[in-house]
Amino acid sequence: MDRLKNQISVNHSLILASSSPRRKYLLEQAGIAFMVAPADIKEQKKDNEPPQDYVRRLSREKAGFIARQHPDAWVLGADTVVVMGDQLLEKPASVQAAVDMLTALSGNTHTVYTGFTLCCRNKNRTITGSAATDVTFKTLTKAEIQWYVNTKEPFDKAGAYAIQGLGTFIVKRINGSYTNVVGLPVCEVIETLIQENIINIRQ
């Protein structure tokens, strides 16, 4: 990690507008220096709003909320949702909701969408992107679902599972970015950071 940090220079202050420990971990693993300032916004889907548009909009709102407080900094906002058919699966609000989500996902393929926005208010610059990953679950028994729910891991996760945690055992295969499923499409985010000269990769 120290070697990575020595090879990546951050040219501007960078703030992660999220309290997600998973997004924080992914950026730290990439060797990027940043601060954390969670955005306090209402997360509500509009009628007939496609999931990809929804996560992109929320990422812009989160980044914009913190950018107004720190106009000189670059701010990274992100939002992730799980979609099964036409059903949006966000964080389960109860044990039964978690059981129902995992039951619906069992043996099926769903899509994870993450939107991300980088913005700097004083530069009048906003860049928004997104990624989609198809995830296929193995067929779960009722006992497996109940065991997993009892671990408490599903309760702060979209779709009621963590691919990087105990939930790894329920994922049969993925098609697309793994880090997107964790909560941040790192490849796309770092490409944007480099394009905007927010970070430099040194030889």
Coordinates of N, CA, C and O in Angstrom, one line a residue, residues 8-14 27 30 32 56 59-60 63 74-78 114-120 123 125-131 184-201:
I8 N 1.3 7.3 -6.7 CA 0.1 8.1 -7.1 C 0.1 9.4 -6.4 O 0.2 9.5 -5.2
S9 N 0.1 10.5 -7.2 CA 0.1 11.8 -6.6 C -1.3 12.4 -6.8 O -1.9 12.3 -7.8
V10 N -1.8 13.0 -5.7 CA -3.1 13.6 -5.7 C -2.9 15.1 -5.9 O -2.3 15.8 -5.0
N11 N -3.4 15.7 -7.0 CA -3.1 17.1 -7.3 C -4.1 18.0 -6.7 O -3.9 19.2 -6.7
H12 N -5.3 17.5 -6.3 CA -6.3 18.3 -5.7 C -6.9 17.6 -4.5 O -6.9 16.4 -4.4
S13 N -7.5 18.3 -3.6 CA -8.2 17.7 -2.5 C -9.4 16.8 -3.0 O -10.1 17.3 -3.9
L14 N -9.5 15.6 -2.5 CA -10.5 14.7 -3.0 C -11.4 14.3 -1.8 O -10.8 13.9 -0.7
L27 N -11.1 2.6 -2.5 CA -10.2 3.7 -2.8 C -8.9 3.6 -2.1 O -7.8 3.9 -2.7
A30 N -6.6 1.3 -3.8 CA -6.0 1.9 -5.1 C -4.9 2.8 -4.8 O -4.3 3.4 -5.7
I32 N -5.1 5.8 -3.2 CA -5.6 7.2 -3.4 C -5.8 7.9 -2.0 O -6.5 7.3 -1.2
R56 N -27.3 7.4 -11.3 CA -26.5 8.5 -11.8 C -27.0 9.8 -11.1 O -26.2 10.7 -10.7
S59 N -25.9 10.0 -7.4 CA -24.5 10.2 -7.3 C -24.2 11.7 -7.5 O -23.4 12.3 -6.8
R60 N -24.9 12.4 -8.5 CA -24.8 13.8 -8.7 C -25.3 14.6 -7.5 O -24.6 15.6 -7.1
A63 N -22.7 14.2 -4.6 CA -21.5 14.9 -4.8 C -21.8 16.4 -4.7 O -21.0 17.2 -4.2
W74 N -12.5 18.4 -5.2 CA -13.2 17.5 -6.0 C -13.9 16.5 -5.1 O -13.4 16.1 -4.1
V75 N -15.2 16.2 -5.4 CA -16.0 15.4 -4.6 C -16.5 14.2 -5.4 O -16.9 14.4 -6.6
L76 N -16.4 13.0 -4.8 CA -16.9 11.8 -5.5 C -18.1 11.3 -4.8 O -18.1 11.0 -3.6
G77 N -19.2 11.2 -5.5 CA -20.5 10.7 -5.0 C -20.8 9.4 -5.7 O -20.4 9.3 -6.9
A78 N -21.5 8.5 -5.1 CA -21.8 7.2 -5.7 C -23.1 6.6 -5.1 O -23.4 6.9 -4.0
T114 N -24.2 0.9 -10.5 CA -23.6 2.0 -9.7 C -23.4 3.2 -10.5 O -22.8 3.1 -11.6
G115 N -23.9 4.3 -10.0 CA -23.6 5.6 -10.6 C -22.5 6.3 -9.8 O -22.5 6.2 -8.6
F116 N -21.7 7.1 -10.5 CA -20.6 7.9 -9.8 C -20.5 9.2 -10.4 O -20.7 9.4 -11.6
T117 N -20.2 10.2 -9.6 CA -20.0 11.6 -10.1 C -18.8 12.2 -9.4 O -18.6 12.1 -8.2
L118 N -18.0 12.8 -10.2 CA -16.9 13.6 -9.7 C -17.2 15.1 -10.1 O -17.5 15.4 -11.2
C119 N -17.2 16.0 -9.1 CA -17.4 17.4 -9.4 C -16.6 18.3 -8.5 O -16.2 18.0 -7.4
C120 N -16.3 19.5 -9.1 CA -15.6 20.6 -8.4 C -16.4 21.8 -8.6 O -16.5 22.3 -9.8
K123 N -14.6 24.9 -10.2 CA -14.2 24.7 -11.6 C -15.4 24.5 -12.5 O -15.2 24.4 -13.7
R125 N -17.2 22.0 -12.9 CA -17.0 20.8 -13.7 C -17.7 19.6 -13.0 O -17.5 19.4 -11.8
T126 N -18.5 18.8 -13.7 CA -19.2 17.7 -13.2 C -19.1 16.6 -14.2 O -19.4 16.8 -15.4
I127 N -18.6 15.4 -13.8 CA -18.5 14.2 -14.7 C -19.3 13.1 -14.0 O -19.0 12.7 -12.9
T128 N -20.2 12.5 -14.7 CA -21.0 11.4 -14.2 C -20.9 10.2 -15.1 O -20.9 10.3 -16.3
G129 N -20.7 9.0 -14.5 CA -20.6 7.8 -15.2 C -21.4 6.7 -14.4 O -21.9 6.9 -13.4
S130 N -21.4 5.5 -15.0 CA -22.1 4.4 -14.4 C -21.6 3.1 -14.9 O -20.9 3.0 -15.9
A131 N -21.9 2.0 -14.2 CA -21.5 0.7 -14.6 C -22.6 -0.3 -14.2 O -23.4 0.0 -13.3
L184 N -18.4 0.4 -6.1 CA -17.7 1.5 -6.8 C -16.9 0.9 -8.0 O -16.0 0.0 -7.8
P185 N -17.3 1.3 -9.2 CA -16.5 0.8 -10.4 C -15.1 1.4 -10.4 O -15.0 2.5 -11.1
V186 N -14.2 0.8 -9.8 CA -12.9 1.4 -9.6 C -12.2 1.8 -10.9 O -11.6 2.9 -11.0
C187 N -12.2 0.9 -11.9 CA -11.5 1.2 -13.1 C -12.0 2.5 -13.8 O -11.3 3.3 -14.1
E188 N -13.4 2.6 -13.8 CA -13.9 3.8 -14.4 C -13.7 5.1 -13.6 O -13.4 6.1 -14.2
V189 N -13.7 4.9 -12.3 CA -13.5 6.1 -11.4 C -12.0 6.6 -11.6 O -11.8 7.8 -11.7
I190 N -11.1 5.6 -11.6 CA -9.7 6.0 -11.7 C -9.4 6.6 -13.0 O -8.6 7.6 -13.2
E191 N -10.0 6.0 -14.1 CA -9.8 6.6 -15.4 C -10.2 8.1 -15.4 O -9.6 9.0 -16.0
T192 N -11.4 8.4 -14.8 CA -11.9 9.7 -14.7 C -10.9 10.6 -13.9 O -10.7 11.8 -14.3
L193 N -10.5 10.1 -12.8 CA -9.5 10.9 -11.9 C -8.3 11.3 -12.7 O -7.8 12.4 -12.6
I194 N -7.8 10.4 -13.5 CA -6.6 10.6 -14.3 C -6.9 11.6 -15.4 O -6.2 12.6 -15.7
Q195 N -8.1 11.4 -16.1 CA -8.4 12.3 -17.2 C -8.6 13.8 -16.8 O -8.3 14.7 -17.5
E196 N -9.1 13.9 -15.5 CA -9.3 15.3 -15.0 C -8.1 15.8 -14.3 O -8.2 16.9 -13.7
N197 N -7.0 15.1 -14.3 CA -5.7 15.5 -13.7 C -5.9 15.7 -12.2 O -5.2 16.5 -11.5
I198 N -6.8 14.9 -11.6 CA -7.0 14.9 -10.1 C -5.9 14.0 -9.5 O -5.4 14.3 -8.4
I199 N -5.5 13.0 -10.2 CA -4.4 12.1 -9.7 C -3.4 11.9 -10.9 O -3.8 12.0 -12.1
N200 N -2.2 11.6 -10.6 CA -1.2 11.3 -11.6 C -0.5 9.9 -11.2 O -0.3 9.7 -10.0
I201 N -0.3 9.1 -12.1 CA 0.4 7.8 -11.9 C 1.9 8.1 -12.3 O 2.2 8.3 -13.4

